[in-house]
């Protein structure tokens, strides 16, 4: 089977072309902020040949800097483990930027692999008023050049026809790789550009106008914060009705199963263990969907790199760089895609710093813990003329995470990750209307990954927790396995005000933080039975003092990482050292913060 | 004159690149990155926007493309504001 790789600069419309060719049916290794792992799919040409096509991360040339670019170059050279090298390359180039990026084509041509050039987003370039002499470009490059509009099937047809027409050429073996001098290639590329670009108007005027507002030194920051504020508002308020539906659905399902199955271990395992456990996590799906909707739209429109531009100087002060913005923003949904999105950061030290602080961004899994404790302990009063006290506490918890991240990255920059910071060389793409197909496929990829996690790690841990709180049978809760572990560990946590029940909830919380809520529910439900939110809140309010509750909240700001995050950090840093360091420092911070909170709250008489 | 000194609204042309440090050839690496993203001799550049803090980063129009750099990176690109007849 013919294997083609799509190669090109970031934002050249490669992914749109890939989705168009394959219909979006693709295998992908994992999920992330952008095109990070290679995605591969298949399509049939008009002549009936099956072609495998691989979508690679954006690269400007062969001099790979970031992890992302290295993956792309390694895939092309066949150095990626388990992947064969492509037979030929489709070089995708944004027609509107032909002059600036033409040398990328010449650079990949030195590899000796057969090539087809796709002069992409031709419609947008033509709308700007650009005119090209394509036959002349073909002659100058000596390879087929096809004008494509990745969004239209008619715009892809020409490319597929060219693949058929040049089939034997594409399948012919690669010739020897040539050495090159980038300066010479550029000179050659500019000379070709002068000949083939018949008319080249000034840059996209819409982009120029929007940037005047969006990149304004003060106004731009105001807009950025307004967008972020709106986004979080949406995540926390729009999701509520959907979450209620999911919550209710799982509740009814558990009831239904309980009614159908005879009382006993099996009923308890399925209803209390499996359904309640997985349900307590799936309830966050609406929030994750909304957050990723925003991230995908901001990315596809071209705004995301503007946000990185606006924040670069600020983040530099704290030892990060502007590109850390996207990973850190994703971490508010879940640290795992955040840690993976850090791959686009070229400088290894900046990347490590970003990964180390990503878990301090309050992920959506911590939300149920916050919500439960706030509703149980913080009165629904307004302070300072109309600000809700509960909302204020929630906001402070988020801010505590962000401020800690700033301090930690600052300290890391002075110590472990010291060194010159990465240069910032980043293209700000022309603004575009996001493509619905790309948007929905991107969203589906994230949703699928989340569901897979719920179906595997969370399902398994739910069953394990159920077993721990159930066995040995017919004893008081304190005598179950979980109860004994909690009692054993209680002295360690006594200085920070935790009781045995709280300690028990921390252990499965390592599998997934949100499980802490269902554990508290299970633990206290041993007497009560019902898994009713208000019921738990009332039980907690009666059983815990306010300093205990605040201490528990403080713990969750730094909450020891879930195993999945630690495993991801281990894989992304390729080091147990960094994964261990992160776990240790988060534990230490959590312990110290809880202790300080508990004793200060006790001292002031709360 | 180097690119970081360019005033807003003035169109300049790139005349070359310079490497300022000798330490570990760090600048040479940055220069090749600048070339990869598209900066080349003869290209048209124009300063578009600057950041709020200390006037960095900077966004430039390079031909029809916009690219963001910090002052440090921009200082490695030498430019001339005199209209060059030969190059485009």
XYZ file of C-alpha atoms in Angstrom:
694
model
C 0.000 0.000 0.000
C 1.229 3.453 -0.887
C 2.061 5.419 2.259
C 2.033 9.199 2.090
C 2.936 11.711 4.787
C 1.413 15.172 4.976
C 4.217 17.609 5.753
C 4.067 21.355 6.176
C 4.341 24.368 8.425
C 1.909 24.776 11.323
C -1.401 26.371 10.249
C -1.030 25.402 6.586
C -4.313 23.478 6.671
C -2.748 20.011 6.828
C -5.153 18.648 9.379
C -8.155 19.926 7.427
C -6.768 18.231 4.333
C -6.181 15.026 6.297
C -9.706 15.021 7.709
C -11.076 15.699 4.236
C -9.123 12.866 2.619
C -9.789 10.247 5.262
C -13.262 11.388 6.252
C -11.913 11.787 9.763
C -11.508 8.071 10.343
C -8.090 7.952 11.872
C -6.028 6.063 14.348
C -4.324 8.237 16.899
C -1.991 7.290 19.684
C -3.384 9.727 22.234
C -5.135 13.034 22.768
C -3.700 16.488 23.250
C -3.935 20.178 22.588
C -2.886 20.142 18.948
C -1.794 17.605 16.325
C 0.835 15.987 18.464
C 1.097 12.320 17.777
C 0.973 11.135 14.221
C -2.510 10.327 13.036
C -2.950 7.892 10.224
C -5.905 7.057 8.034
C -6.757 5.544 4.678
C -8.543 6.648 1.559
C -9.257 5.256 -1.883
C -8.132 7.070 -5.017
C -10.337 7.473 -8.083
C -8.406 4.643 -9.744
C -9.259 2.413 -6.798
C -5.904 2.256 -5.061
C -5.859 2.334 -1.273
C -3.507 4.926 0.142
C -2.393 5.287 3.739
C -1.869 8.874 4.795
C -0.158 10.172 7.924
C -0.715 13.613 9.422
C 2.414 14.990 11.103
C 2.983 17.910 13.481
C 3.834 21.177 11.740
C 7.469 21.752 10.778
C 9.221 24.524 8.887
C 12.223 22.426 8.011
C 14.430 19.536 8.994
C 16.113 21.295 11.915
C 13.742 19.990 14.585
C 13.732 21.834 17.883
C 10.648 20.843 19.873
C 9.555 17.320 20.754
C 6.709 17.878 18.350
C 8.947 18.708 15.410
C 11.233 15.819 16.227
C 8.298 13.429 15.968
C 7.507 14.810 12.510
C 11.073 14.625 11.194
C 11.620 11.153 12.695
C 8.402 9.911 11.103
C 9.506 11.166 7.692
C 12.915 9.534 8.048
C 11.345 6.301 9.287
C 13.044 6.574 12.671
C 9.830 6.360 14.676
C 9.647 2.986 16.422
C 6.989 0.749 14.915
C 6.403 3.048 11.949
C 7.699 2.525 8.445
C 8.963 5.524 6.508
C 6.490 7.020 4.025
C 6.964 6.238 0.326
C 6.381 9.831 -0.634
C 5.542 13.200 0.864
C 2.694 15.583 0.213
C 4.135 18.967 1.041
C 1.342 21.250 2.084
C 2.029 24.947 1.802
C -0.290 27.856 2.519
C -0.589 29.610 -0.849
C -1.016 32.970 0.837
C 2.461 32.608 2.370
C 4.220 31.008 -0.582
C 7.064 33.511 -0.645
C 7.942 33.046 3.025
C 7.581 29.271 3.108
C 8.690 28.035 -0.311
C 12.150 27.105 0.984
C 10.461 24.497 3.206
C 9.572 22.610 0.016
C 13.133 22.827 -1.281
C 14.426 21.608 2.067
C 12.249 18.500 2.112
C 13.112 17.880 -1.541
C 16.725 17.296 -0.461
C 15.593 14.101 1.296
C 15.242 12.432 -2.083
C 11.711 11.142 -1.426
C 9.126 11.576 -4.207
C 7.010 14.691 -3.642
C 3.704 16.273 -4.513
C 3.231 19.909 -3.530
C -0.227 20.930 -2.391
C -0.607 24.692 -2.716
C -3.283 24.809 -0.080
C -6.006 27.257 0.934
C -5.933 28.571 -2.603
C -9.408 30.054 -2.195
C -8.257 32.278 0.670
C -5.119 33.366 -1.202
C -7.203 34.191 -4.276
C -9.668 36.121 -2.179
C -6.736 38.245 -0.979
C -5.984 38.845 -4.658
C -2.982 36.578 -5.186
C -2.290 35.170 -8.658
C 0.134 32.313 -9.327
C 1.707 30.730 -12.401
C 1.396 27.112 -11.302
C 2.859 25.441 -14.446
C 5.936 27.604 -13.979
C 6.192 26.563 -10.316
C 5.932 22.899 -11.377
C 8.677 23.390 -13.906
C 10.920 25.177 -11.407
C 10.455 22.541 -8.693
C 10.312 19.545 -11.008
C 7.441 17.968 -9.036
C 3.651 18.074 -9.434
C 2.061 21.171 -7.854
C -1.655 21.018 -7.130
C -3.797 23.931 -6.000
C -6.042 22.637 -3.206
C -8.859 23.945 -1.083
C -8.715 21.568 1.839
C -12.246 22.417 2.928
C -13.943 21.445 -0.353
C -14.092 17.973 -1.816
C -13.650 19.482 -5.292
C -10.474 21.103 -3.979
C -9.126 17.716 -2.909
C -10.089 15.887 -6.074
C -7.227 17.384 -8.066
C -4.790 16.137 -5.431
C -6.211 12.600 -5.576
C -6.016 12.661 -9.372
C -2.412 13.741 -9.154
C -1.696 10.822 -6.806
C -3.180 8.438 -9.398
C -1.345 10.045 -12.281
C 2.009 9.970 -10.511
C 1.530 6.642 -8.781
C 4.570 4.889 -10.226
C 6.726 7.926 -9.488
C 5.504 8.099 -5.891
C 6.260 4.430 -5.395
C 9.737 4.629 -6.845
C 12.533 4.321 -4.322
C 13.990 7.379 -2.702
C 17.231 8.682 -4.148
C 20.166 9.685 -2.011
C 19.747 12.486 0.473
C 21.582 15.683 -0.388
C 23.367 18.125 1.865
C 22.095 21.660 1.669
C 22.804 25.164 2.844
C 19.693 26.918 4.076
C 20.857 30.308 2.838
C 21.301 28.963 -0.694
C 17.903 27.264 -0.590
C 16.293 30.497 0.520
C 17.943 32.433 -2.288
C 16.752 29.814 -4.758
C 13.247 29.833 -3.240
C 12.935 33.621 -3.408
C 14.053 33.557 -7.035
C 11.366 30.993 -7.896
C 8.783 32.980 -5.909
C 9.568 36.119 -7.898
C 8.888 34.206 -11.110
C 5.722 32.315 -10.142
C 3.860 34.881 -8.042
C 2.148 36.939 -10.714
C 0.371 39.246 -8.328
C 1.003 39.626 -4.612
C -1.135 42.157 -2.747
C -0.392 43.427 0.761
C -1.082 41.105 3.697
C -4.580 40.036 4.708
C -6.278 43.288 5.705
C -8.817 41.673 8.026
C -6.007 40.144 10.093
C -4.210 43.493 10.188
C -7.357 45.227 11.449
C -8.241 42.622 14.071
C -4.685 42.545 15.369
C -4.806 46.309 15.904
C -7.437 45.646 18.566
C -6.499 42.189 19.801
C -2.753 42.835 20.136
C -3.133 46.295 21.638
C -0.776 46.297 24.647
C -3.539 47.211 27.112
C -6.784 46.560 25.229
C -5.523 43.162 24.101
C -4.978 42.010 27.675
C -8.426 43.265 28.673
C -9.952 41.242 25.811
C -7.929 38.158 26.751
C -9.097 38.260 30.358
C -12.672 38.877 29.264
C -12.495 35.765 27.056
C -11.026 33.680 29.880
C -13.617 34.949 32.341
C -16.440 34.141 29.932
C -14.959 30.713 29.293
C -14.821 29.732 32.955
C -18.253 31.190 33.530
C -19.531 28.983 30.705
C -17.757 25.882 31.988
C -19.270 26.240 35.433
C -22.778 27.438 34.632
C -23.721 26.004 31.214
C -22.678 22.529 32.257
C -24.974 22.327 35.273
C -28.212 21.098 33.606
C -26.307 18.455 31.617
C -24.483 17.309 34.707
C -27.765 17.007 36.554
C -29.115 14.807 33.771
C -26.076 12.515 33.839
C -26.110 12.377 37.622
C -29.821 11.537 37.619
C -29.315 8.947 34.879
C -26.694 7.051 36.837
C -28.803 7.304 39.969
C -31.782 5.741 38.195
C -29.565 3.089 36.640
C -28.207 2.103 40.047
C -31.747 1.967 41.442
C -32.908 -0.122 38.513
C -30.062 -2.594 38.978
C -30.665 -2.745 42.715
C -34.313 -3.529 42.093
C -33.615 -6.254 39.516
C -30.778 -8.029 41.275
C -31.199 -9.897 44.545
C -29.645 -8.169 47.563
C -26.108 -9.226 48.153
C -22.522 -8.781 47.066
C -23.197 -8.782 43.306
C -25.862 -6.097 43.592
C -23.598 -3.989 45.784
C -20.624 -4.436 43.414
C -22.580 -3.349 40.359
C -24.714 -0.590 41.871
C -22.440 0.908 44.553
C -19.091 0.009 43.032
C -19.295 0.159 39.271
C -22.241 2.420 38.457
C -21.782 4.925 41.275
C -18.003 5.018 40.778
C -17.971 5.557 37.025
C -20.982 7.853 37.239
C -19.267 10.155 39.720
C -16.592 10.802 37.083
C -18.653 10.828 33.898
C -20.658 13.636 35.413
C -17.782 15.976 34.448
C -18.112 15.222 30.752
C -20.198 18.371 30.065
C -17.554 20.605 31.647
C -14.778 18.968 29.687
C -16.748 19.280 26.449
C -17.395 22.992 27.022
C -13.795 23.734 27.956
C -12.455 21.930 24.895
C -15.016 23.688 22.673
C -13.434 26.977 23.696
C -9.866 25.735 23.366
C -10.497 24.261 19.905
C -12.261 27.387 18.634
C -9.596 29.719 19.995
C -6.937 27.550 18.395
C -8.586 27.137 14.988
C -9.423 30.830 14.682
C -5.784 31.805 15.183
C -6.342 33.559 18.514
C -4.375 31.130 20.677
C -0.963 32.296 19.459
C -2.073 35.908 20.038
C -2.828 34.975 23.641
C 0.645 33.467 23.906
C 2.071 36.695 22.439
C 0.228 38.886 24.949
C 1.268 36.802 27.935
C 4.838 36.055 26.885
C 6.548 38.913 28.719
C 4.577 38.196 31.912
C 5.225 34.486 31.851
C 8.926 35.095 31.145
C 9.148 36.817 34.536
C 8.057 33.575 36.173
C 10.369 31.309 34.275
C 7.791 30.162 31.754
C 7.200 31.360 28.223
C 4.170 32.435 26.233
C 3.766 29.001 24.717
C 3.065 27.566 28.167
C -0.287 29.311 28.024
C -2.073 26.592 26.039
C -0.847 23.656 28.174
C -1.708 25.500 31.369
C -5.140 26.480 30.098
C -5.867 22.860 29.120
C -4.841 21.807 32.608
C -7.938 23.461 34.026
C -9.866 20.666 32.335
C -7.359 17.936 33.104
C -3.598 17.979 33.667
C -3.034 15.079 31.257
C -3.775 16.870 27.967
C -2.032 19.886 29.496
C 1.180 17.994 30.157
C 1.062 16.532 26.656
C 0.400 19.890 25.008
C 3.681 21.095 26.509
C 5.385 19.180 23.690
C 5.122 22.247 21.493
C 7.570 24.054 23.806
C 10.955 23.854 22.197
C 13.201 24.580 25.158
C 13.492 21.472 27.315
C 13.812 23.447 30.558
C 10.779 25.595 29.831
C 8.859 22.453 28.949
C 9.791 20.745 32.223
C 8.855 23.842 34.234
C 5.485 23.941 32.503
C 4.854 20.251 33.185
C 5.848 20.623 36.839
C 3.308 23.386 37.498
C 0.499 22.137 35.236
C -1.101 20.079 38.070
C -1.452 23.252 40.152
C -4.087 24.484 37.736
C -7.332 23.374 39.346
C -8.534 20.524 37.154
C -12.222 19.781 36.816
C -11.861 16.653 38.957
C -11.253 18.805 42.012
C -14.462 20.692 41.429
C -16.836 18.192 43.083
C -14.696 18.181 46.218
C -14.756 21.974 46.341
C -18.464 22.133 45.578
C -19.371 19.620 48.260
C -17.299 21.173 51.026
C -18.243 24.735 50.157
C -21.928 23.916 50.175
C -21.515 22.130 53.500
C -19.381 24.674 55.354
C -19.506 28.081 53.729
C -22.753 29.963 54.351
C -24.540 31.269 51.242
C -24.134 34.856 52.348
C -23.086 37.914 50.443
C -20.199 40.066 51.588
C -18.962 43.523 50.587
C -22.216 44.423 48.913
C -23.332 41.561 46.778
C -20.365 39.215 46.297
C -21.375 35.668 47.137
C -19.175 34.218 49.865
C -19.312 30.704 48.381
C -18.212 31.969 44.968
C -15.463 33.980 46.599
C -14.083 30.910 48.364
C -14.172 28.963 45.079
C -12.327 31.791 43.323
C -9.700 31.896 46.095
C -9.062 28.177 45.720
C -8.416 28.628 41.977
C -6.206 31.655 42.661
C -4.255 29.758 45.317
C -3.337 27.207 42.656
C -2.324 29.834 40.101
C -0.271 31.879 42.565
C 1.475 28.728 43.786
C 2.292 27.826 40.181
C 3.861 31.247 39.672
C 5.973 30.871 42.816
C 7.017 27.296 42.010
C 8.030 28.057 38.430
C 9.945 31.100 39.664
C 11.809 28.945 42.177
C 12.436 26.207 39.606
C 13.832 28.759 37.189
C 16.318 29.881 39.849
C 17.337 26.307 40.640
C 16.595 23.092 38.782
C 15.640 24.480 35.381
C 18.060 27.402 35.362
C 19.411 28.506 32.017
C 18.788 30.831 29.129
C 15.166 30.897 28.072
C 14.023 29.680 24.707
C 13.887 32.240 21.936
C 10.385 33.142 20.847
C 9.951 32.606 17.118
C 6.267 32.083 16.478
C 4.065 32.639 13.489
C 0.795 34.462 14.187
C -1.560 32.834 11.678
C -4.053 34.688 9.524
C -7.473 34.667 11.230
C -9.750 31.970 9.875
C -13.266 30.699 10.376
C -12.930 27.338 12.172
C -13.953 24.345 10.024
C -16.933 22.476 11.542
C -15.545 19.076 10.537
C -12.165 19.716 12.170
C -13.887 21.124 15.222
C -16.192 18.169 15.788
C -13.505 15.597 15.033
C -11.152 17.332 17.459
C -13.827 17.414 20.128
C -14.686 13.762 19.579
C -11.019 12.787 19.990
C -10.961 14.448 23.443
C -14.300 13.021 24.496
C -13.259 9.549 23.398
C -10.064 9.779 25.423
C -11.982 10.894 28.512
C -14.522 8.086 28.135
C -11.716 5.594 27.696
C -10.182 6.790 30.965
C -13.537 6.488 32.723
C -13.954 3.002 31.290
C -10.535 1.765 32.355
C -8.673 3.448 35.232
C -11.723 4.828 36.945
C -13.786 1.700 36.461
C -10.995 -0.427 37.895
C -10.348 1.848 40.830
C -14.065 2.012 41.614
C -14.140 -1.747 41.912
C -11.016 -1.785 44.082
C -12.393 0.895 46.404
C -15.657 -0.945 46.654
C -13.762 -4.067 47.697
C -11.692 -2.150 50.245
C -14.737 -0.668 51.929
C -16.742 -3.893 51.718
C -14.346 -6.575 52.956
C -14.138 -8.246 55.367
C -17.903 -8.683 55.281
C -20.274 -7.911 58.132
C -17.971 -5.738 60.211
C -18.085 -2.127 61.333
C -16.644 0.273 58.763
C -13.586 0.912 60.956
C -12.687 -2.762 60.618
C -12.835 -3.022 56.828
C -9.552 -2.949 54.931
C -10.017 0.712 54.054
C -10.981 1.513 57.616
C -7.868 -0.143 59.000
C -5.589 1.661 56.552
C -7.245 4.921 57.501
C -6.870 4.294 61.196
C -3.248 3.275 60.691
C -2.433 6.452 58.780
C -4.482 8.750 60.988
C -1.570 9.816 63.259
C 0.347 11.057 60.207
C -2.533 13.314 59.256
C -3.594 14.310 62.774
C -1.328 17.405 62.812
C -3.245 18.782 59.832
C -6.645 18.080 61.347
C -7.756 15.080 59.276
C -9.870 12.328 60.804
C -9.801 8.678 59.702
C -12.649 9.107 57.207
C -10.824 11.956 55.495
C -7.628 9.944 55.299
C -9.470 7.017 53.725
C -10.932 9.259 51.042
C -7.435 10.456 50.092
C -6.211 7.000 49.165
C -8.593 6.240 46.299
C -8.365 9.943 45.511
C -4.982 9.043 44.081
C -6.725 7.109 41.321
C -8.973 10.027 40.519
C -9.492 12.965 42.859
C -13.215 13.167 42.351
C -13.521 9.681 43.823
C -12.836 11.275 47.211
C -16.401 12.550 47.151
C -17.902 9.170 46.437
C -15.691 7.595 49.107
C -16.862 10.101 51.691
C -20.357 9.285 50.533
C -19.765 5.552 50.902
C -17.973 5.873 54.214
C -20.647 8.022 55.784
C -23.422 6.199 53.953
C -22.617 3.076 55.941
C -25.038 4.513 58.486
C -27.260 6.574 56.184
C -27.431 4.534 53.021
C -28.679 7.145 50.526
C -26.194 8.660 48.100
C -27.734 12.054 48.212
C -25.508 15.129 47.813
C -27.356 17.256 50.365
C -27.325 14.305 52.692
C -23.525 14.046 52.521
C -23.134 17.790 52.939
C -25.314 17.732 56.058
C -23.454 14.731 57.486
C -20.100 16.415 56.904
C -21.286 19.707 58.371
C -22.300 17.853 61.507
C -19.186 15.691 61.731
C -16.332 18.044 60.822
C -15.247 21.329 62.357
C -14.723 24.327 60.066
C -10.900 24.234 60.427
C -10.997 20.558 59.362
C -13.022 21.374 56.280
C -10.775 24.285 55.311
C -7.737 22.112 55.824
C -9.244 19.483 53.518
C -9.899 22.131 50.864
C -6.314 23.385 51.150
C -5.109 19.808 50.671
C -6.999 19.555 47.417
C -5.535 22.787 46.021
C -2.238 20.899 45.878
C -3.952 17.520 45.864
C -1.458 14.738 45.404
C -1.599 13.807 41.794
C -3.836 11.173 40.389
C -1.835 8.194 39.131
C -2.722 8.917 35.517
C -1.045 12.334 35.721
C 2.063 10.935 37.367
C 2.278 8.262 34.673
C 1.883 10.895 31.948
C 4.576 13.088 33.487
C 6.876 10.088 33.718
C 6.309 9.341 30.030
C 6.591 12.939 28.823
C 9.730 13.743 30.809
C 11.091 10.229 30.299
C 12.269 10.400 33.887
C 11.114 8.887 37.157
C 13.111 11.648 38.775
C 10.857 14.442 37.545
C 7.692 12.437 38.157
C 8.908 11.663 41.674
C 9.933 15.244 42.305
C 6.520 16.496 41.226
C 4.692 14.013 43.418
C 6.904 14.808 46.405
C 6.669 18.566 46.139
C 2.897 18.453 45.710
C 2.552 16.205 48.743
C 4.782 18.481 50.782
C 2.886 21.599 49.726
C -0.458 19.934 50.397
C 0.652 18.886 53.869
C 2.115 22.278 54.776
C -0.813 24.225 53.361
C -3.329 22.056 55.203
C -1.392 22.330 58.430
C -1.144 26.119 58.153
C -4.836 26.375 57.275
C -5.903 24.138 60.144
C -3.880 25.834 62.834
C -4.527 29.390 61.653
C -8.246 28.683 61.397
C -8.206 27.135 64.876
C -6.184 30.017 66.317
C -8.554 32.683 65.017
C -11.431 30.696 66.462
C -13.310 29.614 63.333
C 20.586 48.717 11.964
C 18.896 45.684 13.456
C 15.258 44.634 13.375
C 14.592 45.429 17.052
C 15.337 49.098 16.311
C 12.759 49.376 13.547
C 10.045 51.967 14.159
C 6.370 51.213 13.569
C 5.072 51.881 10.092
C 8.490 51.832 8.394
C 9.089 49.155 5.786
C 12.605 47.722 5.801
C 14.489 44.975 4.010
C 16.583 42.270 5.576
C 20.277 42.581 4.755
C 21.601 39.673 6.798
C 22.000 37.959 10.153
C 24.507 38.343 12.932
C 25.611 36.118 15.756
C 26.496 38.098 18.864
C 27.551 35.460 21.349
C 30.469 33.127 21.051
C 29.679 31.129 24.187
C 28.049 27.982 22.785
C 27.025 29.201 19.384
C 23.540 29.767 20.754
C 22.890 32.675 18.420
C 23.843 30.658 15.361
C 21.128 28.162 16.278
C 18.614 30.974 16.683
C 19.616 32.359 13.291
C 18.963 29.039 11.594
C 15.569 28.890 13.328
C 14.829 32.385 12.051
C 15.742 31.251 8.555
C 13.552 28.159 8.851
C 10.453 30.146 9.733
C 11.151 32.284 6.712
C 13.402 35.291 7.384
C 15.784 35.708 4.437
C 17.960 38.349 2.845
C 15.952 40.798 0.758
C 12.601 40.090 2.482
C 10.325 42.937 3.423
C 9.728 43.493 7.165
C 7.561 45.880 9.134
C 6.982 46.245 12.892
C 3.322 45.664 13.734
C 2.850 45.434 17.507
C 4.810 45.469 20.738
C 4.021 43.943 24.106
C 3.134 45.969 27.200
C 6.066 44.981 29.423
C 9.439 46.386 28.331
C 8.240 46.513 24.723
C 8.637 42.789 24.168
C 7.640 40.568 22.379
C 7.357 42.205 18.977
C 5.248 41.170 16.023
C 6.544 41.729 12.503
C 5.127 41.455 9.051
C 7.511 39.342 7.002
C 6.310 39.580 3.397
C 2.631 38.596 3.939
C 3.214 36.582 7.108
C 3.176 37.770 10.744
C 5.860 36.464 13.064
C 6.399 37.189 16.748
C 9.926 37.564 18.156
C 11.447 38.897 21.337
C 13.851 41.835 21.186
C 16.802 39.506 21.565
C 15.905 37.439 18.480
C 15.078 40.557 16.461
C 18.493 42.024 17.254
C 20.123 39.203 15.277
C 18.536 40.358 12.020
C 20.165 43.289 10.233
C 17.992 45.516 8.083
C 18.134 48.522 5.831
C 15.333 51.030 5.490
C 16.670 52.351 2.200
C 14.498 51.085 -0.631
C 16.433 48.439 -2.493
C 15.734 48.432 -6.153
C 17.167 45.046 -6.957
C 15.572 42.830 -4.345
C 11.922 42.358 -3.730
